[in-house]
Structure formats: C-alpha cells, structure tokens
C-alpha cells in the first residue's frame, strides 16, 4: 500500500484512517510504514475508535501519543480522530453506545 502511495502526487491523498484503533502503536505503525516506504509527504493518520472498548480506551491512547515528542512533531499541532457508531452499537446497544460516544468526545476535547 505505502509503496504505491509514495509514487502518488503529494497532496492527492488525504488521510489514512485506522479502523478499530485500540492503541497508540496502531497509529505509530502507520507512520513508521510510511517512512519505511519512502512516502515524501506522509498521509495524516486518523484513528477510528469504533467498538465500546475502543471508545473507552480512546483518551488513554491519545494521551500516550501526545506524550511522545516525536509524534507531536509529526502532527504539527493537528490531530483528527473519528468516533464510530456502528460497531459500538452492535457491542453495547444504541443507548450505551451513544453515551460512550458522547463521553469519549467530551474527554478527547478537554
């Protein structure tokens, strides 16, 4: 994937979304793979927290990433995060999932 991405015109691709992100290493691995493949302008890496467990761990995952000076240098002060609803609704039901999504969003922006 990244070998092909490195040959694309810089800026022609946007973000690399990591479905069911659970740990900081999920994000860091994508950054490393891009560097290893020689991608000149790495894609933004966007964790998608989908399951109830992912939502509950999202704040810890992001705190871990933001504690790494090298990661902060990579993102230039900007981070996108996606909050999923489909898998969490399957895991916990719509009401519990909606509440978990709300709590996660509030925790991530505070």
PDB file of C-alpha atoms in Angstrom:
ATOM      1  CA  UNK A   1       0.000   0.000   0.000  1.00  0.00           C
ATOM      2  CA  UNK A   2       2.607   2.552   1.035  1.00  0.00           C
ATOM      3  CA  UNK A   3       4.937   1.640  -1.821  1.00  0.00           C
ATOM      4  CA  UNK A   4       2.151   2.674  -4.171  1.00  0.00           C
ATOM      5  CA  UNK A   5       1.313   5.762  -2.086  1.00  0.00           C
ATOM      6  CA  UNK A   6       4.892   7.036  -2.289  1.00  0.00           C
ATOM      7  CA  UNK A   7       4.565   7.315  -6.072  1.00  0.00           C
ATOM      8  CA  UNK A   8       1.407   9.434  -5.906  1.00  0.00           C
ATOM      9  CA  UNK A   9       1.409  13.181  -6.327  1.00  0.00           C
ATOM     10  CA  UNK A  10       1.848  14.779  -2.862  1.00  0.00           C
ATOM     11  CA  UNK A  11      -1.495  16.014  -1.610  1.00  0.00           C
ATOM     12  CA  UNK A  12      -3.536  13.743  -3.891  1.00  0.00           C
ATOM     13  CA  UNK A  13      -4.441  11.539  -0.957  1.00  0.00           C
ATOM     14  CA  UNK A  14      -5.805  12.825   2.339  1.00  0.00           C
ATOM     15  CA  UNK A  15      -5.889  10.729   5.465  1.00  0.00           C
ATOM     16  CA  UNK A  16      -5.168   7.137   6.350  1.00  0.00           C
ATOM     17  CA  UNK A  17      -7.996   6.024   8.631  1.00  0.00           C
ATOM     18  CA  UNK A  18      -7.214   3.188  11.032  1.00  0.00           C
ATOM     19  CA  UNK A  19     -10.399   1.224  11.605  1.00  0.00           C
ATOM     20  CA  UNK A  20     -10.831  -0.160  15.136  1.00  0.00           C
ATOM     21  CA  UNK A  21      -7.802   1.651  16.509  1.00  0.00           C
ATOM     22  CA  UNK A  22      -7.082   0.440  20.008  1.00  0.00           C
ATOM     23  CA  UNK A  23      -3.564   1.506  20.931  1.00  0.00           C
ATOM     24  CA  UNK A  24      -1.032   4.213  20.232  1.00  0.00           C
ATOM     25  CA  UNK A  25       1.052   1.650  18.358  1.00  0.00           C
ATOM     26  CA  UNK A  26      -1.730   1.358  15.755  1.00  0.00           C
ATOM     27  CA  UNK A  27      -1.087   4.990  14.812  1.00  0.00           C
ATOM     28  CA  UNK A  28       2.682   4.831  15.193  1.00  0.00           C
ATOM     29  CA  UNK A  29       2.915   1.726  12.999  1.00  0.00           C
ATOM     30  CA  UNK A  30       1.250   3.543  10.101  1.00  0.00           C
ATOM     31  CA  UNK A  31       3.669   6.462  10.452  1.00  0.00           C
ATOM     32  CA  UNK A  32       6.605   4.048  10.512  1.00  0.00           C
ATOM     33  CA  UNK A  33       5.377   2.117   7.471  1.00  0.00           C
ATOM     34  CA  UNK A  34       5.062   5.356   5.516  1.00  0.00           C
ATOM     35  CA  UNK A  35       8.610   6.370   6.427  1.00  0.00           C
ATOM     36  CA  UNK A  36       9.912   2.902   5.598  1.00  0.00           C
ATOM     37  CA  UNK A  37       8.263   3.035   2.156  1.00  0.00           C
ATOM     38  CA  UNK A  38       9.750   6.471   1.457  1.00  0.00           C
ATOM     39  CA  UNK A  39       6.493   8.423   1.382  1.00  0.00           C
ATOM     40  CA  UNK A  40       7.705  12.016   0.948  1.00  0.00           C
ATOM     41  CA  UNK A  41       4.610  13.718   2.347  1.00  0.00           C
ATOM     42  CA  UNK A  42       3.084  11.249   4.816  1.00  0.00           C
ATOM     43  CA  UNK A  43      -0.679  10.948   4.979  1.00  0.00           C
ATOM     44  CA  UNK A  44      -2.455  12.187   8.075  1.00  0.00           C
ATOM     45  CA  UNK A  45      -3.094   9.200  10.334  1.00  0.00           C
ATOM     46  CA  UNK A  46      -6.610   9.195  11.783  1.00  0.00           C
ATOM     47  CA  UNK A  47      -7.559   6.656  14.438  1.00  0.00           C
ATOM     48  CA  UNK A  48     -11.167   5.488  14.239  1.00  0.00           C
ATOM     49  CA  UNK A  49     -12.432   4.388  17.634  1.00  0.00           C
ATOM     50  CA  UNK A  50     -15.412   2.122  16.926  1.00  0.00           C
ATOM     51  CA  UNK A  51     -16.076  -0.599  19.469  1.00  0.00           C
ATOM     52  CA  UNK A  52     -17.101   0.096  23.047  1.00  0.00           C
ATOM     53  CA  UNK A  53     -13.631  -0.964  24.220  1.00  0.00           C
ATOM     54  CA  UNK A  54     -12.026   1.328  21.622  1.00  0.00           C
ATOM     55  CA  UNK A  55     -14.170   4.241  22.786  1.00  0.00           C
ATOM     56  CA  UNK A  56     -13.341   3.582  26.431  1.00  0.00           C
ATOM     57  CA  UNK A  57      -9.610   3.479  25.628  1.00  0.00           C
ATOM     58  CA  UNK A  58      -9.523   6.417  23.203  1.00  0.00           C
ATOM     59  CA  UNK A  59      -8.498   9.049  25.748  1.00  0.00           C
ATOM     60  CA  UNK A  60      -5.634   6.912  27.036  1.00  0.00           C
ATOM     61  CA  UNK A  61      -4.472   6.168  23.510  1.00  0.00           C
ATOM     62  CA  UNK A  62      -4.417   9.834  22.569  1.00  0.00           C
ATOM     63  CA  UNK A  63      -2.710  10.847  25.832  1.00  0.00           C
ATOM     64  CA  UNK A  64       0.008   8.305  25.100  1.00  0.00           C
ATOM     65  CA  UNK A  65       0.502   9.686  21.591  1.00  0.00           C
ATOM     66  CA  UNK A  66       0.533  13.300  22.778  1.00  0.00           C
ATOM     67  CA  UNK A  67       3.170  12.428  25.394  1.00  0.00           C
ATOM     68  CA  UNK A  68       5.640  11.482  22.642  1.00  0.00           C
ATOM     69  CA  UNK A  69       7.689  14.477  21.425  1.00  0.00           C
ATOM     70  CA  UNK A  70       8.394  12.745  18.101  1.00  0.00           C
ATOM     71  CA  UNK A  71       4.701  12.242  17.493  1.00  0.00           C
ATOM     72  CA  UNK A  72       3.885  15.850  18.306  1.00  0.00           C
ATOM     73  CA  UNK A  73       6.476  16.905  15.731  1.00  0.00           C
ATOM     74  CA  UNK A  74       4.842  14.681  13.114  1.00  0.00           C
ATOM     75  CA  UNK A  75       1.355  16.109  13.526  1.00  0.00           C
ATOM     76  CA  UNK A  76       2.329  19.791  13.655  1.00  0.00           C
ATOM     77  CA  UNK A  77      -0.252  20.504  16.361  1.00  0.00           C
ATOM     78  CA  UNK A  78      -3.185  18.988  14.445  1.00  0.00           C
ATOM     79  CA  UNK A  79      -4.906  15.678  15.098  1.00  0.00           C
ATOM     80  CA  UNK A  80      -8.008  14.161  13.571  1.00  0.00           C
ATOM     81  CA  UNK A  81      -9.932  11.457  15.390  1.00  0.00           C
ATOM     82  CA  UNK A  82     -13.009   9.601  14.244  1.00  0.00           C
ATOM     83  CA  UNK A  83     -15.662   8.251  16.584  1.00  0.00           C
ATOM     84  CA  UNK A  84     -17.558   5.284  15.182  1.00  0.00           C
ATOM     85  CA  UNK A  85     -21.103   4.340  15.971  1.00  0.00           C
ATOM     86  CA  UNK A  86     -21.915   1.145  14.108  1.00  0.00           C
ATOM     87  CA  UNK A  87     -19.646  -1.303  15.929  1.00  0.00           C
ATOM     88  CA  UNK A  88     -20.215   0.250  19.345  1.00  0.00           C
ATOM     89  CA  UNK A  89     -23.972  -0.015  18.823  1.00  0.00           C
ATOM     90  CA  UNK A  90     -23.552  -3.691  17.981  1.00  0.00           C
ATOM     91  CA  UNK A  91     -21.369  -4.179  21.076  1.00  0.00           C
ATOM     92  CA  UNK A  92     -23.406  -2.372  23.664  1.00  0.00           C
ATOM     93  CA  UNK A  93     -26.731  -1.336  22.159  1.00  0.00           C
ATOM     94  CA  UNK A  94     -27.655   2.073  20.812  1.00  0.00           C
ATOM     95  CA  UNK A  95     -28.195   3.878  24.090  1.00  0.00           C
ATOM     96  CA  UNK A  96     -25.000   2.686  25.772  1.00  0.00           C
ATOM     97  CA  UNK A  97     -23.042   3.303  22.577  1.00  0.00           C
ATOM     98  CA  UNK A  98     -24.407   6.813  22.204  1.00  0.00           C
ATOM     99  CA  UNK A  99     -23.475   7.600  25.783  1.00  0.00           C
ATOM    100  CA  UNK A 100     -19.962   6.153  25.307  1.00  0.00           C
ATOM    101  CA  UNK A 101     -19.511   8.216  22.139  1.00  0.00           C
ATOM    102  CA  UNK A 102     -20.594  11.369  23.949  1.00  0.00           C
ATOM    103  CA  UNK A 103     -18.274  10.696  26.900  1.00  0.00           C
ATOM    104  CA  UNK A 104     -15.367   9.917  24.591  1.00  0.00           C
ATOM    105  CA  UNK A 105     -15.836  13.096  22.565  1.00  0.00           C
ATOM    106  CA  UNK A 106     -16.044  15.193  25.728  1.00  0.00           C
ATOM    107  CA  UNK A 107     -12.931  13.573  27.167  1.00  0.00           C
ATOM    108  CA  UNK A 108     -10.939  13.996  23.958  1.00  0.00           C
ATOM    109  CA  UNK A 109     -11.602  17.711  23.647  1.00  0.00           C
ATOM    110  CA  UNK A 110     -10.960  18.548  27.297  1.00  0.00           C
TER     111      UNK A 110
END
